[in-house]
């Protein structure tokens, strides 16, 4: 019976010899479903158990939208400064350095141009991992330059929003980006170039109040949180209980704020179908 009973007492394994489970092997969705990370990536980061759309960044969206993941990143060297010398619990300059080191990104948006179903497309995609996808001066500048590139080369423009709103560490510099990007989108409209706005989880604050809702067609992923202020603020301001599912993409679709909700697996086809239709060219 020695096989089943420990004869020696006090047997311990040194800490340095203990084997930890590597991080990132499994993903648990908000509904409690567990899926292997590798399987999740193969399924475009959608939980196969409950169809939950996992939050992803520009790297993954570029893989989905661009043919063979081939694209040219535009304005990739632009980085944020700290003109206000802002300090809260830590210096803004330190926060920027930490975000860059952690995410390997320069700021909260990347702009790229490439072929999508064989035709050119400019895509500006936000990254929530970089200071909550907050909209600072660099975010506004890169989006504006991306729109300029679309106008110059007559290429449709797509914006993928994923943001907590304005970047408080840049104060008025951040808020100015709402007017700046909106003005650029007006120029894009004057040039009769299509603009597709995709709202993903979450799209809030100044982002929602500006470019995220100014598309020729406004679309969203299933279950995305979309709104200006959070539910608690809205409730305190209006003094009313909020309806169930308030600020989800499905609720906004039902109330006319969105044109349609698109499943991530259909995103590339749906976007290019709309572009072909609005430009009155053969369907690809």
PDB file of C-alpha atoms in Angstrom:
ATOM      1  CA  UNK A   1       0.000   0.000   0.000  1.00  0.00           C
ATOM      2  CA  UNK A   2       3.060   2.249   0.005  1.00  0.00           C
ATOM      3  CA  UNK A   3       2.121   3.264  -3.532  1.00  0.00           C
ATOM      4  CA  UNK A   4      -0.958   5.050  -2.174  1.00  0.00           C
ATOM      5  CA  UNK A   5       0.301   6.279   1.186  1.00  0.00           C
ATOM      6  CA  UNK A   6       3.092   8.787   1.767  1.00  0.00           C
ATOM      7  CA  UNK A   7       5.596   7.279   4.199  1.00  0.00           C
ATOM      8  CA  UNK A   8       7.817  10.322   4.521  1.00  0.00           C
ATOM      9  CA  UNK A   9       6.430  13.411   6.215  1.00  0.00           C
ATOM     10  CA  UNK A  10       7.238  17.010   5.384  1.00  0.00           C
ATOM     11  CA  UNK A  11       8.100  16.478   1.732  1.00  0.00           C
ATOM     12  CA  UNK A  12       8.209  19.919   0.046  1.00  0.00           C
ATOM     13  CA  UNK A  13       9.207  21.221  -3.351  1.00  0.00           C
ATOM     14  CA  UNK A  14      11.529  24.239  -3.428  1.00  0.00           C
ATOM     15  CA  UNK A  15       9.815  27.358  -4.779  1.00  0.00           C
ATOM     16  CA  UNK A  16      12.255  27.659  -7.683  1.00  0.00           C
ATOM     17  CA  UNK A  17      11.372  24.115  -8.816  1.00  0.00           C
ATOM     18  CA  UNK A  18       7.589  24.621  -8.836  1.00  0.00           C
ATOM     19  CA  UNK A  19       6.007  24.705 -12.272  1.00  0.00           C
ATOM     20  CA  UNK A  20       3.451  27.451 -12.868  1.00  0.00           C
ATOM     21  CA  UNK A  21       0.839  27.237 -15.589  1.00  0.00           C
ATOM     22  CA  UNK A  22       1.918  29.610 -18.385  1.00  0.00           C
ATOM     23  CA  UNK A  23      -0.304  32.672 -18.787  1.00  0.00           C
ATOM     24  CA  UNK A  24      -2.512  32.998 -21.832  1.00  0.00           C
ATOM     25  CA  UNK A  25      -3.190  29.306 -22.517  1.00  0.00           C
ATOM     26  CA  UNK A  26      -6.893  29.650 -21.761  1.00  0.00           C
ATOM     27  CA  UNK A  27      -9.479  32.411 -22.039  1.00  0.00           C
ATOM     28  CA  UNK A  28     -12.606  32.708 -19.888  1.00  0.00           C
ATOM     29  CA  UNK A  29     -15.453  34.709 -21.416  1.00  0.00           C
ATOM     30  CA  UNK A  30     -17.751  36.907 -19.275  1.00  0.00           C
ATOM     31  CA  UNK A  31     -20.396  34.183 -19.443  1.00  0.00           C
ATOM     32  CA  UNK A  32     -17.989  31.693 -17.885  1.00  0.00           C
ATOM     33  CA  UNK A  33     -17.092  29.744 -21.018  1.00  0.00           C
ATOM     34  CA  UNK A  34     -13.471  28.599 -21.224  1.00  0.00           C
ATOM     35  CA  UNK A  35     -11.647  28.231 -24.525  1.00  0.00           C
ATOM     36  CA  UNK A  36      -8.063  27.492 -25.500  1.00  0.00           C
ATOM     37  CA  UNK A  37      -6.277  30.685 -26.618  1.00  0.00           C
ATOM     38  CA  UNK A  38      -4.946  29.070 -29.800  1.00  0.00           C
ATOM     39  CA  UNK A  39      -8.451  27.953 -30.776  1.00  0.00           C
ATOM     40  CA  UNK A  40      -9.737  31.444 -29.963  1.00  0.00           C
ATOM     41  CA  UNK A  41      -7.226  33.054 -32.326  1.00  0.00           C
ATOM     42  CA  UNK A  42      -8.168  30.647 -35.131  1.00  0.00           C
ATOM     43  CA  UNK A  43     -11.798  31.667 -34.593  1.00  0.00           C
ATOM     44  CA  UNK A  44     -10.964  35.389 -35.038  1.00  0.00           C
ATOM     45  CA  UNK A  45     -10.971  35.895 -31.255  1.00  0.00           C
ATOM     46  CA  UNK A  46     -14.638  34.924 -30.937  1.00  0.00           C
ATOM     47  CA  UNK A  47     -15.567  32.450 -28.228  1.00  0.00           C
ATOM     48  CA  UNK A  48     -17.002  29.389 -30.046  1.00  0.00           C
ATOM     49  CA  UNK A  49     -19.050  28.488 -26.971  1.00  0.00           C
ATOM     50  CA  UNK A  50     -21.116  31.688 -26.659  1.00  0.00           C
ATOM     51  CA  UNK A  51     -20.092  33.825 -29.681  1.00  0.00           C
ATOM     52  CA  UNK A  52     -18.606  36.457 -27.368  1.00  0.00           C
ATOM     53  CA  UNK A  53     -16.371  38.901 -29.290  1.00  0.00           C
ATOM     54  CA  UNK A  54     -13.144  39.225 -27.325  1.00  0.00           C
ATOM     55  CA  UNK A  55     -11.567  42.687 -27.245  1.00  0.00           C
ATOM     56  CA  UNK A  56      -8.695  42.842 -29.753  1.00  0.00           C
ATOM     57  CA  UNK A  57      -6.367  45.525 -31.122  1.00  0.00           C
ATOM     58  CA  UNK A  58      -5.057  46.934 -34.377  1.00  0.00           C
ATOM     59  CA  UNK A  59      -2.747  43.965 -35.028  1.00  0.00           C
ATOM     60  CA  UNK A  60      -5.692  41.560 -35.099  1.00  0.00           C
ATOM     61  CA  UNK A  61      -8.035  43.841 -37.065  1.00  0.00           C
ATOM     62  CA  UNK A  62      -5.372  44.416 -39.727  1.00  0.00           C
ATOM     63  CA  UNK A  63      -5.010  40.625 -40.023  1.00  0.00           C
ATOM     64  CA  UNK A  64      -8.774  40.331 -40.546  1.00  0.00           C
ATOM     65  CA  UNK A  65      -9.198  43.189 -43.035  1.00  0.00           C
ATOM     66  CA  UNK A  66      -6.071  43.242 -45.189  1.00  0.00           C
ATOM     67  CA  UNK A  67      -5.402  40.569 -47.799  1.00  0.00           C
ATOM     68  CA  UNK A  68      -2.685  38.164 -46.582  1.00  0.00           C
ATOM     69  CA  UNK A  69      -2.066  40.623 -43.702  1.00  0.00           C
ATOM     70  CA  UNK A  70      -0.074  42.847 -46.086  1.00  0.00           C
ATOM     71  CA  UNK A  71      -0.275  46.574 -45.439  1.00  0.00           C
ATOM     72  CA  UNK A  72       1.818  49.720 -45.071  1.00  0.00           C
ATOM     73  CA  UNK A  73       1.607  51.509 -41.735  1.00  0.00           C
ATOM     74  CA  UNK A  74       1.323  55.283 -42.060  1.00  0.00           C
ATOM     75  CA  UNK A  75       2.682  57.928 -39.668  1.00  0.00           C
ATOM     76  CA  UNK A  76       3.979  55.243 -37.312  1.00  0.00           C
ATOM     77  CA  UNK A  77       6.699  57.431 -35.797  1.00  0.00           C
ATOM     78  CA  UNK A  78       4.396  60.085 -34.268  1.00  0.00           C
ATOM     79  CA  UNK A  79       4.434  60.016 -30.454  1.00  0.00           C
ATOM     80  CA  UNK A  80       2.763  61.987 -27.655  1.00  0.00           C
ATOM     81  CA  UNK A  81       4.497  64.747 -25.697  1.00  0.00           C
ATOM     82  CA  UNK A  82       3.670  66.154 -22.273  1.00  0.00           C
ATOM     83  CA  UNK A  83       3.053  69.873 -22.974  1.00  0.00           C
ATOM     84  CA  UNK A  84       1.168  70.433 -19.705  1.00  0.00           C
ATOM     85  CA  UNK A  85       3.699  68.580 -17.520  1.00  0.00           C
ATOM     86  CA  UNK A  86       0.689  66.732 -16.131  1.00  0.00           C
ATOM     87  CA  UNK A  87       0.960  64.819 -12.858  1.00  0.00           C
ATOM     88  CA  UNK A  88      -1.694  62.840 -10.991  1.00  0.00           C
ATOM     89  CA  UNK A  89      -0.591  59.753  -9.062  1.00  0.00           C
ATOM     90  CA  UNK A  90       2.385  59.713 -11.439  1.00  0.00           C
ATOM     91  CA  UNK A  91       3.823  61.814 -14.246  1.00  0.00           C
ATOM     92  CA  UNK A  92       2.113  61.626 -17.638  1.00  0.00           C
ATOM     93  CA  UNK A  93       5.543  61.188 -19.250  1.00  0.00           C
ATOM     94  CA  UNK A  94       6.041  58.093 -17.087  1.00  0.00           C
ATOM     95  CA  UNK A  95       2.629  56.740 -18.062  1.00  0.00           C
ATOM     96  CA  UNK A  96       3.514  57.161 -21.727  1.00  0.00           C
ATOM     97  CA  UNK A  97       6.790  55.300 -21.281  1.00  0.00           C
ATOM     98  CA  UNK A  98       5.083  52.473 -19.379  1.00  0.00           C
ATOM     99  CA  UNK A  99       2.375  52.159 -22.041  1.00  0.00           C
ATOM    100  CA  UNK A 100       4.928  52.049 -24.854  1.00  0.00           C
ATOM    101  CA  UNK A 101       7.029  49.431 -23.075  1.00  0.00           C
ATOM    102  CA  UNK A 102       4.028  47.279 -22.202  1.00  0.00           C
ATOM    103  CA  UNK A 103       2.162  47.409 -25.515  1.00  0.00           C
ATOM    104  CA  UNK A 104       5.051  47.996 -27.972  1.00  0.00           C
ATOM    105  CA  UNK A 105       2.826  50.679 -29.517  1.00  0.00           C
ATOM    106  CA  UNK A 106       3.601  54.368 -30.080  1.00  0.00           C
ATOM    107  CA  UNK A 107       0.080  55.548 -29.162  1.00  0.00           C
ATOM    108  CA  UNK A 108      -3.572  54.521 -29.041  1.00  0.00           C
ATOM    109  CA  UNK A 109      -4.204  54.402 -32.811  1.00  0.00           C
ATOM    110  CA  UNK A 110      -2.480  52.916 -35.851  1.00  0.00           C
ATOM    111  CA  UNK A 111      -3.198  53.877 -39.453  1.00  0.00           C
ATOM    112  CA  UNK A 112      -2.487  51.568 -42.381  1.00  0.00           C
ATOM    113  CA  UNK A 113      -3.245  51.243 -46.082  1.00  0.00           C
ATOM    114  CA  UNK A 114      -3.452  47.995 -48.004  1.00  0.00           C
ATOM    115  CA  UNK A 115      -5.586  45.768 -50.193  1.00  0.00           C
ATOM    116  CA  UNK A 116      -8.886  44.442 -48.855  1.00  0.00           C
ATOM    117  CA  UNK A 117     -10.499  41.973 -51.258  1.00  0.00           C
ATOM    118  CA  UNK A 118      -8.169  43.343 -53.923  1.00  0.00           C
ATOM    119  CA  UNK A 119      -8.989  47.048 -53.518  1.00  0.00           C
ATOM    120  CA  UNK A 120      -7.182  49.770 -51.547  1.00  0.00           C
ATOM    121  CA  UNK A 121      -8.492  50.671 -48.099  1.00  0.00           C
ATOM    122  CA  UNK A 122      -7.190  53.024 -45.406  1.00  0.00           C
ATOM    123  CA  UNK A 123      -7.892  51.754 -41.884  1.00  0.00           C
ATOM    124  CA  UNK A 124      -7.369  53.691 -38.652  1.00  0.00           C
ATOM    125  CA  UNK A 125      -7.699  51.345 -35.675  1.00  0.00           C
ATOM    126  CA  UNK A 126      -7.575  52.231 -31.991  1.00  0.00           C
ATOM    127  CA  UNK A 127      -5.818  50.141 -29.335  1.00  0.00           C
ATOM    128  CA  UNK A 128      -7.520  50.041 -25.932  1.00  0.00           C
ATOM    129  CA  UNK A 129      -4.382  48.582 -24.351  1.00  0.00           C
ATOM    130  CA  UNK A 130      -2.633  51.966 -24.732  1.00  0.00           C
ATOM    131  CA  UNK A 131      -3.970  54.107 -21.840  1.00  0.00           C
ATOM    132  CA  UNK A 132      -7.523  52.888 -22.399  1.00  0.00           C
ATOM    133  CA  UNK A 133      -7.532  53.856 -26.070  1.00  0.00           C
ATOM    134  CA  UNK A 134      -7.775  57.460 -24.912  1.00  0.00           C
ATOM    135  CA  UNK A 135      -8.003  60.172 -27.540  1.00  0.00           C
ATOM    136  CA  UNK A 136      -4.997  62.469 -27.270  1.00  0.00           C
ATOM    137  CA  UNK A 137      -3.418  64.871 -29.734  1.00  0.00           C
ATOM    138  CA  UNK A 138      -1.504  62.084 -31.513  1.00  0.00           C
ATOM    139  CA  UNK A 139      -4.690  60.045 -31.996  1.00  0.00           C
ATOM    140  CA  UNK A 140      -6.409  63.031 -33.597  1.00  0.00           C
ATOM    141  CA  UNK A 141      -3.387  63.886 -35.740  1.00  0.00           C
ATOM    142  CA  UNK A 142      -2.951  60.360 -37.078  1.00  0.00           C
ATOM    143  CA  UNK A 143      -6.646  60.045 -37.911  1.00  0.00           C
ATOM    144  CA  UNK A 144      -6.561  63.444 -39.647  1.00  0.00           C
ATOM    145  CA  UNK A 145      -3.501  62.462 -41.677  1.00  0.00           C
ATOM    146  CA  UNK A 146      -5.122  59.135 -42.540  1.00  0.00           C
ATOM    147  CA  UNK A 147      -8.125  61.013 -43.914  1.00  0.00           C
ATOM    148  CA  UNK A 148      -5.764  63.285 -45.888  1.00  0.00           C
ATOM    149  CA  UNK A 149      -4.153  60.168 -47.379  1.00  0.00           C
ATOM    150  CA  UNK A 150      -7.592  58.869 -48.391  1.00  0.00           C
ATOM    151  CA  UNK A 151      -8.471  62.180 -50.051  1.00  0.00           C
ATOM    152  CA  UNK A 152      -5.130  62.481 -51.851  1.00  0.00           C
ATOM    153  CA  UNK A 153      -5.264  58.947 -53.258  1.00  0.00           C
ATOM    154  CA  UNK A 154      -9.079  58.604 -53.514  1.00  0.00           C
ATOM    155  CA  UNK A 155      -9.228  55.573 -51.185  1.00  0.00           C
ATOM    156  CA  UNK A 156     -12.175  54.658 -48.890  1.00  0.00           C
ATOM    157  CA  UNK A 157     -11.531  55.308 -45.192  1.00  0.00           C
ATOM    158  CA  UNK A 158     -12.464  53.041 -42.285  1.00  0.00           C
ATOM    159  CA  UNK A 159     -12.276  53.968 -38.596  1.00  0.00           C
ATOM    160  CA  UNK A 160     -12.295  51.278 -35.890  1.00  0.00           C
ATOM    161  CA  UNK A 161     -13.071  52.912 -32.552  1.00  0.00           C
ATOM    162  CA  UNK A 162     -12.219  51.396 -29.182  1.00  0.00           C
ATOM    163  CA  UNK A 163     -11.776  54.060 -26.545  1.00  0.00           C
ATOM    164  CA  UNK A 164     -12.511  55.283 -23.044  1.00  0.00           C
ATOM    165  CA  UNK A 165     -12.789  58.832 -24.393  1.00  0.00           C
ATOM    166  CA  UNK A 166     -10.603  61.935 -24.210  1.00  0.00           C
ATOM    167  CA  UNK A 167      -7.153  61.701 -22.598  1.00  0.00           C
ATOM    168  CA  UNK A 168      -7.428  63.814 -19.454  1.00  0.00           C
ATOM    169  CA  UNK A 169      -3.656  64.270 -19.222  1.00  0.00           C
ATOM    170  CA  UNK A 170      -3.782  66.453 -22.342  1.00  0.00           C
ATOM    171  CA  UNK A 171      -6.879  68.458 -21.324  1.00  0.00           C
ATOM    172  CA  UNK A 172      -7.924  70.918 -24.076  1.00  0.00           C
ATOM    173  CA  UNK A 173      -5.367  69.458 -26.502  1.00  0.00           C
ATOM    174  CA  UNK A 174      -7.376  66.245 -26.359  1.00  0.00           C
ATOM    175  CA  UNK A 175     -10.793  67.888 -26.696  1.00  0.00           C
ATOM    176  CA  UNK A 176      -9.601  69.798 -29.760  1.00  0.00           C
ATOM    177  CA  UNK A 177      -9.283  66.477 -31.608  1.00  0.00           C
ATOM    178  CA  UNK A 178     -13.073  66.124 -31.696  1.00  0.00           C
ATOM    179  CA  UNK A 179     -13.425  69.241 -33.852  1.00  0.00           C
ATOM    180  CA  UNK A 180     -10.267  68.497 -35.829  1.00  0.00           C
ATOM    181  CA  UNK A 181     -11.265  64.980 -36.902  1.00  0.00           C
ATOM    182  CA  UNK A 182     -14.870  66.044 -37.560  1.00  0.00           C
ATOM    183  CA  UNK A 183     -13.668  68.817 -39.875  1.00  0.00           C
ATOM    184  CA  UNK A 184     -11.447  66.364 -41.751  1.00  0.00           C
ATOM    185  CA  UNK A 185     -14.367  63.968 -42.181  1.00  0.00           C
ATOM    186  CA  UNK A 186     -16.371  66.828 -43.692  1.00  0.00           C
ATOM    187  CA  UNK A 187     -13.578  67.234 -46.266  1.00  0.00           C
ATOM    188  CA  UNK A 188     -13.729  63.482 -46.936  1.00  0.00           C
ATOM    189  CA  UNK A 189     -17.477  63.778 -47.530  1.00  0.00           C
ATOM    190  CA  UNK A 190     -16.945  66.727 -49.895  1.00  0.00           C
ATOM    191  CA  UNK A 191     -14.541  64.537 -51.876  1.00  0.00           C
ATOM    192  CA  UNK A 192     -17.309  61.887 -52.073  1.00  0.00           C
ATOM    193  CA  UNK A 193     -15.065  59.205 -50.567  1.00  0.00           C
ATOM    194  CA  UNK A 194     -16.817  56.543 -48.422  1.00  0.00           C
ATOM    195  CA  UNK A 195     -16.254  56.528 -44.658  1.00  0.00           C
ATOM    196  CA  UNK A 196     -17.109  53.420 -42.638  1.00  0.00           C
ATOM    197  CA  UNK A 197     -17.169  53.727 -38.846  1.00  0.00           C
ATOM    198  CA  UNK A 198     -16.942  50.521 -36.796  1.00  0.00           C
ATOM    199  CA  UNK A 199     -17.684  50.811 -33.075  1.00  0.00           C
ATOM    200  CA  UNK A 200     -16.161  48.065 -30.954  1.00  0.00           C
ATOM    201  CA  UNK A 201     -16.135  47.386 -27.228  1.00  0.00           C
ATOM    202  CA  UNK A 202     -15.939  49.971 -25.709  1.00  0.00           C
ATOM    203  CA  UNK A 203     -16.629  53.163 -27.682  1.00  0.00           C
ATOM    204  CA  UNK A 204     -17.302  55.986 -25.229  1.00  0.00           C
ATOM    205  CA  UNK A 205     -16.772  59.654 -24.409  1.00  0.00           C
ATOM    206  CA  UNK A 206     -15.403  62.126 -26.925  1.00  0.00           C
ATOM    207  CA  UNK A 207     -14.777  59.359 -29.445  1.00  0.00           C
ATOM    208  CA  UNK A 208     -18.508  58.615 -29.611  1.00  0.00           C
ATOM    209  CA  UNK A 209     -19.262  62.344 -29.687  1.00  0.00           C
ATOM    210  CA  UNK A 210     -17.112  62.866 -32.772  1.00  0.00           C
ATOM    211  CA  UNK A 211     -15.740  60.562 -35.472  1.00  0.00           C
ATOM    212  CA  UNK A 212     -17.274  57.289 -34.229  1.00  0.00           C
ATOM    213  CA  UNK A 213     -20.803  58.422 -35.104  1.00  0.00           C
ATOM    214  CA  UNK A 214     -20.058  60.402 -38.260  1.00  0.00           C
ATOM    215  CA  UNK A 215     -19.699  57.536 -40.720  1.00  0.00           C
ATOM    216  CA  UNK A 216     -21.545  57.324 -44.009  1.00  0.00           C
ATOM    217  CA  UNK A 217     -22.440  54.013 -42.456  1.00  0.00           C
ATOM    218  CA  UNK A 218     -22.122  53.320 -38.725  1.00  0.00           C
ATOM    219  CA  UNK A 219     -21.695  49.695 -37.719  1.00  0.00           C
ATOM    220  CA  UNK A 220     -20.737  47.814 -34.560  1.00  0.00           C
ATOM    221  CA  UNK A 221     -19.701  44.407 -33.306  1.00  0.00           C
ATOM    222  CA  UNK A 222     -22.193  42.310 -31.310  1.00  0.00           C
ATOM    223  CA  UNK A 223     -22.454  43.185 -27.628  1.00  0.00           C
ATOM    224  CA  UNK A 224     -20.197  46.244 -27.807  1.00  0.00           C
ATOM    225  CA  UNK A 225     -20.552  48.959 -25.149  1.00  0.00           C
ATOM    226  CA  UNK A 226     -21.268  52.248 -26.951  1.00  0.00           C
ATOM    227  CA  UNK A 227     -22.186  55.525 -25.297  1.00  0.00           C
ATOM    228  CA  UNK A 228     -21.024  58.958 -24.207  1.00  0.00           C
ATOM    229  CA  UNK A 229     -21.162  58.772 -20.406  1.00  0.00           C
ATOM    230  CA  UNK A 230     -21.330  55.654 -18.265  1.00  0.00           C
ATOM    231  CA  UNK A 231     -24.677  54.188 -17.099  1.00  0.00           C
ATOM    232  CA  UNK A 232     -24.238  55.537 -13.546  1.00  0.00           C
ATOM    233  CA  UNK A 233     -23.693  59.102 -14.771  1.00  0.00           C
ATOM    234  CA  UNK A 234     -26.670  58.893 -17.142  1.00  0.00           C
ATOM    235  CA  UNK A 235     -28.902  57.564 -14.379  1.00  0.00           C
ATOM    236  CA  UNK A 236     -27.806  60.257 -11.915  1.00  0.00           C
ATOM    237  CA  UNK A 237     -28.333  62.962 -14.547  1.00  0.00           C
ATOM    238  CA  UNK A 238     -31.753  61.828 -15.798  1.00  0.00           C
ATOM    239  CA  UNK A 239     -33.016  60.430 -12.489  1.00  0.00           C
ATOM    240  CA  UNK A 240     -34.504  57.465 -14.305  1.00  0.00           C
ATOM    241  CA  UNK A 241     -33.869  53.730 -14.328  1.00  0.00           C
ATOM    242  CA  UNK A 242     -32.163  52.636 -17.527  1.00  0.00           C
ATOM    243  CA  UNK A 243     -33.638  50.016 -19.869  1.00  0.00           C
ATOM    244  CA  UNK A 244     -32.082  46.567 -19.994  1.00  0.00           C
ATOM    245  CA  UNK A 245     -29.173  46.330 -22.427  1.00  0.00           C
ATOM    246  CA  UNK A 246     -28.779  50.101 -22.434  1.00  0.00           C
ATOM    247  CA  UNK A 247     -25.695  51.203 -24.428  1.00  0.00           C
ATOM    248  CA  UNK A 248     -25.169  47.864 -26.171  1.00  0.00           C
ATOM    249  CA  UNK A 249     -24.793  47.788 -29.940  1.00  0.00           C
ATOM    250  CA  UNK A 250     -28.068  45.848 -30.276  1.00  0.00           C
ATOM    251  CA  UNK A 251     -29.975  48.486 -28.279  1.00  0.00           C
ATOM    252  CA  UNK A 252     -28.497  51.293 -30.396  1.00  0.00           C
ATOM    253  CA  UNK A 253     -29.352  49.438 -33.604  1.00  0.00           C
ATOM    254  CA  UNK A 254     -32.973  49.066 -32.449  1.00  0.00           C
ATOM    255  CA  UNK A 255     -33.149  52.806 -31.699  1.00  0.00           C
ATOM    256  CA  UNK A 256     -31.634  53.984 -34.974  1.00  0.00           C
ATOM    257  CA  UNK A 257     -28.105  54.961 -33.947  1.00  0.00           C
ATOM    258  CA  UNK A 258     -26.468  52.200 -36.005  1.00  0.00           C
ATOM    259  CA  UNK A 259     -27.026  50.900 -39.521  1.00  0.00           C
ATOM    260  CA  UNK A 260     -26.228  47.282 -38.672  1.00  0.00           C
ATOM    261  CA  UNK A 261     -24.394  45.017 -36.255  1.00  0.00           C
ATOM    262  CA  UNK A 262     -21.766  42.899 -37.984  1.00  0.00           C
ATOM    263  CA  UNK A 263     -20.261  39.621 -36.833  1.00  0.00           C
ATOM    264  CA  UNK A 264     -16.467  39.711 -36.926  1.00  0.00           C
ATOM    265  CA  UNK A 265     -16.310  36.778 -39.353  1.00  0.00           C
ATOM    266  CA  UNK A 266     -18.417  38.783 -41.819  1.00  0.00           C
ATOM    267  CA  UNK A 267     -16.660  42.115 -41.279  1.00  0.00           C
ATOM    268  CA  UNK A 268     -14.340  42.086 -44.291  1.00  0.00           C
ATOM    269  CA  UNK A 269     -17.073  41.010 -46.715  1.00  0.00           C
ATOM    270  CA  UNK A 270     -19.687  43.431 -45.342  1.00  0.00           C
ATOM    271  CA  UNK A 271     -17.361  46.449 -45.413  1.00  0.00           C
ATOM    272  CA  UNK A 272     -16.241  45.782 -48.975  1.00  0.00           C
ATOM    273  CA  UNK A 273     -19.805  45.060 -50.117  1.00  0.00           C
ATOM    274  CA  UNK A 274     -20.894  48.460 -48.838  1.00  0.00           C
ATOM    275  CA  UNK A 275     -17.960  50.185 -50.568  1.00  0.00           C
ATOM    276  CA  UNK A 276     -18.783  48.486 -53.876  1.00  0.00           C
ATOM    277  CA  UNK A 277     -22.451  49.437 -53.604  1.00  0.00           C
ATOM    278  CA  UNK A 278     -21.895  53.084 -52.705  1.00  0.00           C
ATOM    279  CA  UNK A 279     -19.245  53.506 -55.433  1.00  0.00           C
ATOM    280  CA  UNK A 280     -21.525  51.774 -57.949  1.00  0.00           C
ATOM    281  CA  UNK A 281     -18.890  49.260 -59.041  1.00  0.00           C
ATOM    282  CA  UNK A 282     -19.028  45.474 -59.554  1.00  0.00           C
ATOM    283  CA  UNK A 283     -19.449  43.446 -56.384  1.00  0.00           C
ATOM    284  CA  UNK A 284     -16.244  41.661 -55.447  1.00  0.00           C
TER     285      UNK A 284
END
